[in-house]
XYZ file of C-alpha atoms in Angstrom:
217
model
C 0.427 1.083 37.205
C -1.395 -1.464 36.172
C -3.679 0.558 33.817
C -0.809 2.543 32.456
C 1.087 -0.590 31.331
C -2.114 -2.012 30.107
C -2.265 1.323 27.619
C 1.229 1.277 26.913
C 0.210 -1.824 24.958
C -2.369 -0.996 22.795
C 0.210 1.115 20.472
C 2.162 -1.357 20.026
C -0.766 -4.186 19.120
C -1.919 -1.585 16.739
C 1.816 -1.782 15.014
C 2.164 -5.650 15.308
C -1.877 -5.219 13.799
C 0.116 -3.137 10.818
C 2.230 -5.852 9.751
C 0.378 -8.752 10.359
C -1.679 -7.363 7.509
C 1.186 -6.177 5.397
C 2.066 -10.082 5.432
C -0.886 -11.588 5.052
C -1.463 -9.626 1.584
C 1.659 -10.902 0.715
C 0.117 -14.704 1.684
C -2.895 -14.001 -0.525
C -1.250 -12.432 -3.326
C 1.477 -15.024 -3.675
C -2.260 -17.962 -4.170
C -2.781 -15.863 -7.500
C -2.217 -18.860 -10.224
C -4.062 -20.819 -12.762
C -6.045 -22.095 -10.300
C -6.611 -19.134 -8.530
C -7.374 -16.933 -11.646
C -10.983 -15.043 -10.207
C -8.771 -12.217 -8.506
C -10.055 -12.925 -5.189
C -7.254 -13.874 -3.382
C -5.900 -10.236 -4.890
C -8.958 -8.673 -4.109
C -7.684 -9.691 -0.388
C -4.764 -8.922 -0.373
C -5.803 -5.313 -1.276
C -8.350 -4.868 1.168
C -5.314 -6.154 3.911
C -3.119 -3.183 2.620
C -5.950 -0.619 3.384
C -6.743 -2.243 6.782
C -2.953 -1.971 7.668
C -3.516 1.965 6.850
C -5.912 2.173 9.236
C -3.820 0.656 11.790
C -0.971 2.652 11.154
C -3.229 5.736 11.585
C -4.526 4.487 14.651
C -1.314 3.560 16.511
C 0.114 6.928 16.627
C -2.609 8.318 17.770
C -3.344 6.083 20.392
C 0.781 6.345 21.388
C -0.091 10.110 21.785
C -3.724 9.578 23.428
C -1.746 7.102 26.110
C 1.556 9.448 26.610
C 3.015 6.277 25.476
C 5.473 8.054 22.378
C 8.975 6.603 22.514
C 11.438 5.993 20.184
C 10.807 2.374 19.937
C 7.571 2.858 18.482
C 8.969 5.219 16.225
C 11.411 2.484 14.919
C 8.900 -0.398 14.949
C 6.077 1.248 12.953
C 8.644 1.886 10.141
C 9.785 -1.609 10.148
C 6.224 -2.912 10.077
C 5.537 0.120 7.140
C 8.426 -1.171 5.594
C 6.216 -4.601 4.902
C 3.154 -2.953 4.747
C 3.775 -0.314 2.675
C 6.759 -0.943 0.696
C 6.754 -5.102 -0.335
C 3.268 -6.101 -0.309
C 2.249 -3.452 -2.883
C 5.144 -3.833 -4.964
C 4.183 -7.747 -4.372
C 0.683 -6.754 -5.420
C 1.716 -5.278 -8.608
C 3.833 -8.134 -9.799
C 1.187 -10.599 -9.568
C -1.513 -8.104 -10.617
C 0.406 -8.677 -14.248
C 0.306 -12.215 -13.814
C -3.422 -11.953 -13.141
C -3.768 -10.214 -16.253
C -1.348 -12.212 -18.543
C -4.442 -13.265 -21.012
C -5.381 -9.685 -21.417
C -4.346 -8.986 -25.313
C -1.983 -5.385 -25.308
C -0.493 -3.657 -28.004
C 2.807 -4.023 -26.020
C 3.997 -6.356 -22.971
C 6.186 -5.537 -20.644
C 9.011 -7.958 -19.870
C 8.916 -9.289 -16.768
C 12.408 -8.273 -15.774
C 11.608 -4.898 -16.366
C 8.304 -5.503 -13.952
C 10.412 -6.825 -11.543
C 13.140 -3.721 -11.397
C 10.211 -1.447 -11.435
C 8.607 -3.161 -8.369
C 12.407 -3.795 -6.670
C 12.240 0.733 -7.187
C 9.155 0.782 -4.723
C 10.440 -1.106 -2.201
C 13.848 0.483 -2.248
C 11.848 4.457 -2.225
C 9.604 3.038 0.684
C 12.340 2.476 2.809
C 13.982 5.447 2.167
C 11.234 7.391 2.375
C 10.808 5.881 5.839
C 14.542 6.005 6.900
C 14.026 10.192 6.276
C 11.142 10.499 8.272
C 12.689 8.761 11.193
C 15.645 11.303 10.661
C 14.022 14.052 10.124
C 11.555 14.297 12.017
C 11.388 15.477 15.617
C 10.034 14.421 18.655
C 7.794 16.953 18.893
C 6.578 17.495 15.198
C 3.332 17.957 15.026
C 2.644 15.668 12.101
C 0.714 18.367 9.682
C 2.345 17.534 6.628
C 5.261 15.433 4.931
C 8.115 15.814 2.581
C 7.317 13.094 -0.036
C 4.360 10.846 -0.916
C 3.696 8.978 2.539
C 4.179 4.984 1.861
C 0.659 4.208 2.979
C -0.503 7.028 0.444
C 1.915 4.974 -2.114
C 0.618 1.803 -1.172
C -3.442 2.780 -1.479
C -2.944 3.553 -4.952
C -1.712 0.651 -5.936
C -3.771 -1.538 -3.453
C -6.944 -0.062 -5.539
C -5.958 -1.328 -8.681
C -6.893 -4.896 -7.677
C -10.497 -3.823 -6.656
C -11.000 -2.148 -9.096
C -10.011 -5.083 -11.436
C -12.550 -6.531 -9.905
C -15.595 -4.197 -10.638
C -14.823 -4.012 -13.818
C -14.800 -8.040 -14.335
C -18.614 -7.930 -12.827
C -19.144 -4.646 -15.388
C -17.747 -6.844 -18.430
C -20.314 -9.579 -17.693
C -23.205 -7.234 -17.794
C -25.699 -7.509 -20.090
C -25.697 -3.938 -21.108
C -23.164 -3.559 -24.354
C -21.841 -0.163 -23.655
C -20.688 -1.288 -19.926
C -19.170 -4.540 -21.430
C -17.085 -2.118 -24.348
C -16.065 0.184 -21.292
C -14.681 -2.559 -18.781
C -12.807 -4.349 -22.198
C -10.662 -0.660 -23.323
C -10.324 -0.094 -19.087
C -8.738 -3.454 -18.016
C -5.586 -3.280 -20.486
C -5.275 0.438 -20.323
C -4.752 -0.328 -16.050
C -2.643 -3.021 -16.799
C -0.279 -0.871 -19.268
C -0.857 2.006 -16.690
C 0.246 0.346 -13.315
C 3.773 -0.195 -13.646
C 4.321 3.800 -14.900
C 2.154 4.863 -11.920
C 4.237 2.567 -9.598
C 7.466 4.133 -10.311
C 5.609 7.432 -10.238
C 4.242 7.032 -6.768
C 8.472 5.502 -5.981
C 9.667 8.492 -7.085
C 7.077 10.918 -5.236
C 7.848 9.164 -2.178
C 11.471 10.104 -2.129
C 10.573 13.614 -3.689
C 10.560 17.089 -1.789
C 7.480 17.795 -2.544
C 5.320 18.829 0.638
C 2.151 16.943 1.207
C -0.303 17.160 4.202
C -1.527 14.925 7.158
C -5.129 15.217 6.081
C -6.213 13.038 8.925
C -4.461 15.402 11.692
C -6.098 18.297 10.249
C -9.465 17.098 10.780
């Protein structure tokens, strides 16, 4: 019995690790400012989002492995996902645009428009998670999903701060070709990110079927 109780705690701790990473991502992203303009905080925040994805991937497997699946675990998982894959990536998108505010563009997004896109992403992530809870049966194999899973959408956005760090290193390279490529890509990515965020939000609430890659292994 004692061993069973210890195993029962494991999926819950993994799920809470997901939420801790999401909150950590928000905390580090909030540090972006004039005194922290090198992008290291945003890079750490992006890595924490991917770490949250790892916890989210493991908690369900741990629950099934220990035969501890429950409605409590499902609801807790969605609450944690709302933080890590809803609020955190939306905030990363806003802070990414703040971090690259000195990048010259042919046009600038209005701050209110960026805020609306971020809110739409959060709302679509919440709708996606709620729909998943309502439509998923207890014996569902989870081999496919209806709509883009929120971790995948969050991963798309979190990849941009990581790419930015690489591009900035490329811009400082001694090779002229590498510098020209980085100088062209950094503004292009800044323009594309809000559009991609909006597209990811729309895909989350769509009815497009996606394969669960992890469960196919």
